[in-house]
mmCIF file of C-alpha atoms and ligand atoms in Angstrom:
data_model
loop_
_atom_site.group_PDB
_atom_site.id
_atom_site.type_symbol
_atom_site.label_atom_id
_atom_site.label_comp_id
_atom_site.label_asym_id
_atom_site.label_seq_id
_atom_site.Cartn_x
_atom_site.Cartn_y
_atom_site.Cartn_z
ATOM 1 C CA MET A 1 100.019 98.778 116.348
ATOM 2 C CA LEU A 2 101.284 97.640 113.658
ATOM 3 C CA ARG A 3 103.317 93.919 113.626
ATOM 4 C CA ASP A 4 106.435 93.946 115.291
ATOM 5 C CA PHE A 5 109.949 95.425 113.359
ATOM 6 C CA GLU A 6 110.786 91.103 112.473
ATOM 7 C CA LEU A 7 108.061 90.607 110.627
ATOM 8 C CA CYS A 8 107.180 93.942 108.383
ATOM 9 C CA CYS A 9 110.999 93.050 107.835
ATOM 10 C CA SER A 10 110.197 90.446 106.455
ATOM 11 C CA GLU A 11 107.308 90.929 104.226
ATOM 12 C CA LEU A 12 109.229 94.306 103.093
ATOM 13 C CA SER A 13 111.857 91.590 101.756
ATOM 14 C CA GLU A 14 109.440 89.644 99.582
ATOM 15 C CA TYR A 15 109.537 93.261 97.502
ATOM 16 C CA GLY A 16 113.142 93.488 98.175
ATOM 17 C CA LEU A 17 113.309 96.281 99.921
ATOM 18 C CA THR A 18 114.704 96.749 103.850
ATOM 19 C CA MET A 19 113.976 99.607 106.375
ATOM 20 C CA THR A 20 115.506 100.578 109.322
ATOM 21 C CA PRO A 21 114.200 101.224 113.288
ATOM 22 C CA GLU A 22 113.760 103.805 112.742
ATOM 23 C CA MET A 23 111.851 103.961 109.495
ATOM 24 C CA TYR A 24 110.038 101.552 110.855
ATOM 25 C CA GLU A 25 108.190 103.295 113.877
ATOM 26 C CA LYS A 26 107.483 106.010 111.992
ATOM 27 C CA PHE A 27 105.448 103.956 109.796
ATOM 28 C CA ASP A 28 103.851 102.324 113.404
ATOM 29 C CA ILE A 29 103.723 105.793 114.961
ATOM 30 C CA TYR A 30 101.770 106.791 111.373
ATOM 31 C CA ALA A 31 99.202 104.357 110.951
ATOM 32 C CA GLU A 32 98.448 104.668 114.862
ATOM 33 C CA PHE A 33 97.717 108.204 114.000
ATOM 34 C CA LEU A 34 96.116 108.011 110.870
ATOM 35 C CA VAL A 35 93.274 104.692 112.316
ATOM 36 C CA GLU A 36 92.436 107.441 115.139
ATOM 37 C CA TYR A 37 91.490 110.879 113.134
ATOM 38 C CA ASN A 38 89.966 108.381 110.932
ATOM 39 C CA LYS A 39 87.434 108.091 113.220
ATOM 40 C CA ASN A 40 86.278 111.708 112.441
ATOM 41 C CA VAL A 41 87.816 112.448 109.444
ATOM 42 C CA ASN A 42 87.205 110.403 106.399
ATOM 43 C CA LEU A 43 90.621 109.437 105.363
ATOM 44 C CA THR A 44 90.948 105.631 104.029
ATOM 45 C CA ALA A 45 88.311 103.047 103.900
ATOM 46 C CA ILE A 46 91.977 100.508 105.053
ATOM 47 C CA THR A 47 91.885 100.949 108.960
ATOM 48 C CA ASP A 48 93.400 97.265 109.584
ATOM 49 C CA ALA A 49 97.613 97.221 110.260
ATOM 50 C CA ASP A 50 98.746 94.978 108.334
ATOM 51 C CA GLU A 51 96.436 95.916 105.195
ATOM 52 C CA ILE A 52 97.876 99.305 105.765
ATOM 53 C CA PHE A 53 101.052 97.928 106.077
ATOM 54 C CA LEU A 54 100.588 96.143 102.445
ATOM 55 C CA LYS A 55 98.033 98.520 100.514
ATOM 56 C CA HIS A 56 99.251 101.989 102.289
ATOM 57 C CA PHE A 57 103.103 102.337 102.681
ATOM 58 C CA ILE A 58 104.972 99.296 100.978
ATOM 59 C CA ASP A 59 102.121 99.894 98.229
ATOM 60 C CA SER A 60 103.780 103.893 98.794
ATOM 61 C CA ILE A 61 107.676 103.139 98.614
ATOM 62 C CA LEU A 62 107.513 100.722 95.428
ATOM 63 C CA ILE A 63 108.008 103.612 94.055
ATOM 64 C CA CYS A 64 111.682 103.319 94.922
ATOM 65 C CA ARG A 65 111.704 100.540 93.424
ATOM 66 C CA TYR A 66 109.814 100.981 90.080
ATOM 67 C CA VAL A 67 111.568 104.706 89.525
ATOM 68 C CA ASP A 68 114.718 106.000 89.591
ATOM 69 C CA ILE A 69 114.673 108.803 91.971
ATOM 70 C CA PRO A 70 117.635 110.796 92.447
ATOM 71 C CA GLU A 71 119.953 111.933 95.516
ATOM 72 C CA ASN A 72 117.525 115.271 97.119
ATOM 73 C CA ALA A 73 115.053 115.298 94.500
ATOM 74 C CA SER A 74 111.391 117.767 94.449
ATOM 75 C CA VAL A 75 108.456 115.500 94.517
ATOM 76 C CA ILE A 76 105.007 116.668 94.491
ATOM 77 C CA ASP A 77 102.455 114.328 95.333
ATOM 78 C CA VAL A 78 98.968 115.300 93.790
ATOM 79 C CA GLY A 79 96.067 114.073 95.742
ATOM 80 C CA THR A 80 97.548 113.007 98.403
ATOM 81 C CA GLY A 81 95.274 112.333 100.624
ATOM 82 C CA ALA A 82 96.738 110.718 103.886
ATOM 83 C CA GLY A 83 99.723 111.123 102.338
ATOM 84 C CA PHE A 84 99.962 108.737 99.596
ATOM 85 C CA PRO A 85 102.451 107.678 98.323
ATOM 86 C CA SER A 86 105.300 110.462 99.046
ATOM 87 C CA VAL A 87 104.821 110.824 103.231
ATOM 88 C CA PRO A 88 106.024 106.890 103.222
ATOM 89 C CA LEU A 89 108.392 107.416 100.374
ATOM 90 C CA LYS A 90 110.161 110.471 102.439
ATOM 91 C CA ILE A 91 110.210 108.127 105.827
ATOM 92 C CA PHE A 92 111.619 105.222 103.651
ATOM 93 C CA ARG A 93 114.369 108.091 101.370
ATOM 94 C CA PRO A 94 114.862 110.831 104.061
ATOM 95 C CA ASP A 95 116.333 112.478 101.475
ATOM 96 C CA ILE A 96 114.113 113.980 99.214
ATOM 97 C CA LYS A 97 112.322 117.362 99.141
ATOM 98 C CA ILE A 98 108.419 115.909 99.380
ATOM 99 C CA THR A 99 105.374 119.204 98.634
ATOM 100 C CA LEU A 100 101.316 117.870 99.486
ATOM 101 C CA LEU A 101 98.540 118.674 97.790
ATOM 102 C CA ASP A 102 95.293 118.528 98.388
ATOM 103 C CA SER A 103 91.978 120.266 97.929
ATOM 104 C CA LEU A 104 90.555 118.999 101.150
ATOM 105 C CA ASN A 105 91.709 121.723 104.331
ATOM 106 C CA LYS A 106 90.815 118.543 106.870
ATOM 107 C CA ARG A 107 93.611 116.207 104.754
ATOM 108 C CA ILE A 108 96.349 118.909 105.187
ATOM 109 C CA VAL A 109 95.142 119.510 108.622
ATOM 110 C CA PHE A 110 95.904 116.022 109.807
ATOM 111 C CA LEU A 111 98.912 116.131 106.874
ATOM 112 C CA ASN A 112 100.651 118.539 109.080
ATOM 113 C CA GLN A 113 100.018 117.142 112.360
ATOM 114 C CA LEU A 114 101.238 113.537 110.915
ATOM 115 C CA CYS A 115 104.680 115.249 109.767
ATOM 116 C CA GLU A 116 105.298 116.813 113.928
ATOM 117 C CA LYS A 117 104.670 113.461 115.063
ATOM 118 C CA ILE A 118 106.108 111.650 112.598
ATOM 119 C CA ASP A 119 109.169 113.847 112.140
ATOM 120 C CA ILE A 120 109.608 115.263 108.781
ATOM 121 C CA GLN A 121 109.272 118.165 106.894
ATOM 122 C CA ALA A 122 107.280 118.072 104.363
ATOM 123 C CA ASN A 123 105.608 121.278 102.518
ATOM 124 C CA THR A 124 101.898 121.289 102.574
ATOM 125 C CA ILE A 125 99.513 122.967 99.977
ATOM 126 C CA HIS A 126 95.746 123.326 100.612
ATOM 127 C CA GLY A 127 94.425 124.039 97.098
ATOM 128 C CA ARG A 128 92.967 122.795 93.602
ATOM 129 C CA ALA A 129 96.265 121.721 91.278
ATOM 130 C CA GLU A 130 94.692 123.258 88.428
ATOM 131 C CA ASP A 131 95.307 126.545 90.698
ATOM 132 C CA ILE A 132 98.051 125.918 92.347
ATOM 133 C CA SER A 133 100.493 124.839 88.861
ATOM 134 C CA LYS A 134 99.432 128.412 87.099
ATOM 135 C CA MET A 135 101.471 129.921 90.470
ATOM 136 C CA ALA A 136 105.102 131.216 88.944
ATOM 137 C CA GLU A 137 106.091 129.133 92.251
ATOM 138 C CA TYR A 138 105.047 125.843 91.305
ATOM 139 C CA ARG A 139 104.852 125.921 87.231
ATOM 140 C CA GLU A 140 107.502 123.636 86.197
ATOM 141 C CA LYS A 141 109.984 123.332 89.710
ATOM 142 C CA PHE A 142 109.772 120.142 90.212
ATOM 143 C CA ASP A 143 111.728 116.528 89.498
ATOM 144 C CA PHE A 144 108.938 114.979 90.169
ATOM 145 C CA SER A 145 104.601 115.123 90.427
ATOM 146 C CA CYS A 146 103.200 111.526 91.557
ATOM 147 C CA ALA A 147 100.094 110.411 92.522
ATOM 148 C CA ARG A 148 98.137 107.879 93.705
ATOM 149 C CA ALA A 149 93.749 107.426 92.424
ATOM 150 C CA VAL A 150 93.394 110.934 91.451
ATOM 151 C CA ALA A 151 91.862 110.797 87.488
ATOM 152 C CA ASN A 152 91.603 109.330 84.995
ATOM 153 C CA MET A 153 95.752 109.633 83.267
ATOM 154 C CA SER A 154 94.214 112.341 80.709
ATOM 155 C CA LEU A 155 92.248 114.428 84.308
ATOM 156 C CA LEU A 156 95.491 113.408 86.120
ATOM 157 C CA SER A 157 98.096 114.113 83.519
ATOM 158 C CA GLU A 158 96.987 118.008 83.385
ATOM 159 C CA LEU A 159 96.681 118.510 86.740
ATOM 160 C CA CYS A 160 100.666 116.449 87.265
ATOM 161 C CA VAL A 161 102.981 117.699 84.319
ATOM 162 C CA PRO A 162 102.911 121.591 84.503
ATOM 163 C CA PHE A 163 104.002 121.533 87.963
ATOM 164 C CA LEU A 164 107.025 119.029 86.260
ATOM 165 C CA LYS A 165 110.664 120.673 85.219
ATOM 166 C CA VAL A 166 111.040 119.895 82.191
ATOM 167 C CA GLY A 167 113.634 116.733 81.855
ATOM 168 C CA GLY A 168 111.403 115.771 85.001
ATOM 169 C CA THR A 169 109.401 112.628 84.952
ATOM 170 C CA PHE A 170 105.263 112.352 85.829
ATOM 171 C CA ILE A 171 104.692 109.337 87.937
ATOM 172 C CA SER A 172 101.448 107.847 88.067
ATOM 173 C CA MET A 173 100.310 104.636 90.868
ATOM 174 C CA LYS A 174 97.227 102.722 89.152
ATOM 175 C CA GLY A 175 95.654 99.839 89.541
ATOM 176 C CA PRO A 176 93.846 97.437 86.475
ATOM 177 C CA GLY A 177 90.772 98.420 84.288
ATOM 178 C CA GLU A 178 91.799 101.665 83.325
ATOM 179 C CA ASP A 179 92.888 102.094 79.021
ATOM 180 C CA ILE A 180 95.922 104.287 79.977
ATOM 181 C CA SER A 181 96.816 104.566 76.113
ATOM 182 C CA LEU A 182 93.808 107.064 76.368
ATOM 183 C CA GLY A 183 96.233 109.658 78.152
ATOM 184 C CA GLN A 184 99.485 109.267 76.278
ATOM 185 C CA ASN A 185 97.782 112.090 73.410
ATOM 186 C CA ALA A 186 97.520 114.696 76.655
ATOM 187 C CA LEU A 187 100.754 113.818 77.746
ATOM 188 C CA ASN A 188 101.951 114.726 74.556
ATOM 189 C CA VAL A 189 100.249 118.125 73.744
ATOM 190 C CA LEU A 190 102.177 118.907 77.737
ATOM 191 C CA GLY A 191 105.250 118.644 76.713
ATOM 192 C CA CYS A 192 105.753 114.566 77.473
ATOM 193 C CA ASP A 193 106.827 111.490 75.610
ATOM 194 C CA LYS A 194 105.834 108.197 75.236
ATOM 195 C CA MET A 195 104.686 106.604 78.498
ATOM 196 C CA ASN A 196 105.933 103.410 80.302
ATOM 197 C CA GLU A 197 103.883 101.053 82.137
ATOM 198 C CA ILE A 198 105.293 98.917 84.796
ATOM 199 C CA ASN A 199 103.682 95.909 85.806
ATOM 200 C CA TYR A 200 103.652 94.504 89.404
ATOM 201 C CA MET A 201 102.150 92.884 91.873
ATOM 202 C CA LEU A 202 101.073 94.030 95.363
ATOM 203 C CA GLY A 203 100.157 90.925 97.034
ATOM 204 C CA MET A 204 96.950 89.484 95.792
ATOM 205 C CA ASP A 205 96.176 92.472 93.353
ATOM 206 C CA SER A 206 98.136 93.949 90.317
ATOM 207 C CA ARG A 207 99.569 97.058 89.962
ATOM 208 C CA ARG A 208 100.968 99.800 87.754
ATOM 209 C CA ILE A 209 102.955 102.584 87.684
ATOM 210 C CA ILE A 210 102.991 105.335 84.418
ATOM 211 C CA THR A 211 106.272 107.573 84.048
ATOM 212 C CA ALA A 212 106.585 110.060 81.468
ATOM 213 C CA LYS A 213 109.805 112.134 81.206
ATOM 214 C CA LYS A 214 108.764 115.809 80.753
ATOM 215 C CA ILE A 215 110.881 117.408 77.040
ATOM 216 C CA SER A 216 108.811 120.719 76.591
ATOM 217 C CA HIS A 217 107.685 123.028 78.843
ATOM 218 C CA THR A 218 103.709 122.970 79.378
ATOM 219 C CA PRO A 219 102.085 125.500 76.871
ATOM 220 C CA THR A 220 100.621 128.456 79.018
ATOM 221 C CA LYS A 221 96.958 127.945 78.209
ATOM 222 C CA TYR A 222 97.388 124.768 80.343
ATOM 223 C CA PRO A 223 95.820 123.534 82.803
ATOM 224 C CA ARG A 224 92.394 125.161 82.639
ATOM 225 C CA ASN A 225 89.985 125.175 83.995
ATOM 226 C CA SER A 226 88.118 122.522 86.757
ATOM 227 C CA GLY A 227 85.289 122.141 83.760
ATOM 228 C CA GLN A 228 86.441 122.763 81.257
ATOM 229 C CA ILE A 229 89.362 119.849 82.040
ATOM 230 C CA LYS A 230 86.328 117.744 83.511
ATOM 231 C CA LYS A 231 84.305 118.092 80.034
ATOM 232 C CA LYS A 232 86.486 118.002 77.384
ATOM 233 C CA PRO A 233 90.110 115.715 78.673
ATOM 234 C CA LEU A 234 93.013 116.009 76.376
HETATM 235 N N1 LIG B 1 96.375 110.023 97.098
HETATM 236 C C1 LIG B 1 95.918 109.658 97.502
HETATM 237 C C2 LIG B 1 95.448 107.545 97.808
HETATM 238 O O1 LIG B 1 96.113 107.139 97.435
HETATM 239 O O2 LIG B 1 94.967 107.301 99.278
HETATM 240 C C3 LIG B 1 94.254 110.165 97.649
HETATM 241 C C4 LIG B 1 93.479 109.694 97.168
HETATM 242 S S1 LIG B 1 91.964 110.072 97.314
HETATM 243 C C5 LIG B 1 91.406 109.114 96.222
HETATM 244 C C6 LIG B 1 91.845 111.619 95.484
HETATM 245 C C7 LIG B 1 92.594 112.559 96.789
HETATM 246 O O3 LIG B 1 92.421 113.647 96.083
HETATM 247 C C8 LIG B 1 91.187 113.177 98.394
HETATM 248 O O4 LIG B 1 92.830 113.878 98.469
HETATM 249 C C9 LIG B 1 91.007 115.105 97.052
HETATM 250 O O5 LIG B 1 90.772 116.238 97.965
HETATM 251 C C10 LIG B 1 92.008 115.491 96.116
HETATM 252 N N2 LIG B 1 91.738 115.339 94.424
HETATM 253 C C11 LIG B 1 91.148 115.866 93.837
HETATM 254 N N3 LIG B 1 91.191 116.396 92.695
HETATM 255 C C12 LIG B 1 91.523 117.323 93.091
HETATM 256 C C13 LIG B 1 92.286 118.765 92.913
HETATM 257 N N4 LIG B 1 92.161 118.693 91.370
HETATM 258 N N5 LIG B 1 94.047 119.337 92.759
HETATM 259 C C14 LIG B 1 94.075 118.827 94.427
HETATM 260 N N6 LIG B 1 93.702 117.786 95.086
HETATM 261 C C15 LIG B 1 91.851 116.926 94.598
#
């Protein structure tokens, strides 16, 4: 499915990254299973192997280049869809502990099968972030909460920050266009410091990683229910 190992390694090296043959094998199985499953269940608009490698796999693992993720860190991926960014991240950094959360069960069913196929450990949860982060076992329990292409910064902050321990980091992956500064108030209210923006190119596309450190507990009234979050963004 993917181009051969050397060609993929050479593309990765343009982004300052390297991979082992074992990682390549998992990416290859992932790409093939994603395209096959996507014929019956909507998971991605990207089905060309080279594009999957660049726009899903490289994009996801670039987090490691721009954010310092310590060994054995715990990461929750909010609105993970077909596993992005956390599954490629886990292939690339097997030491991290990933939790994959999505509100659509058909995507969780796919992820469970995928994790078995590529032999990686992941905790998968079917549910809405605003409900799951109220549960004691998930609230303020993670070193990182991340999301790609889920919601605008203000909404996303309310979905992601309650999962973080104090001292943890929120990571949001975005394209150009959105005025992310509109999310700073939400971040402050939820217990985070000033956001930091990292800009980079992925092929011909400009991309951004926005991070914010959690410096105090999230007030218990957050997150609100999804209707309120959308109607009255923080
Ligand atoms: N992160 C993946 C990616 O970059 O390819 C998927 C992005 S997809 C556009 C957004 C995903 O977020 C969908 O799978 C959707 O079911 C999920 N989602 C949206 N709102 C959610 C919520 N409140 N809680 C959990 N998952 C949510």
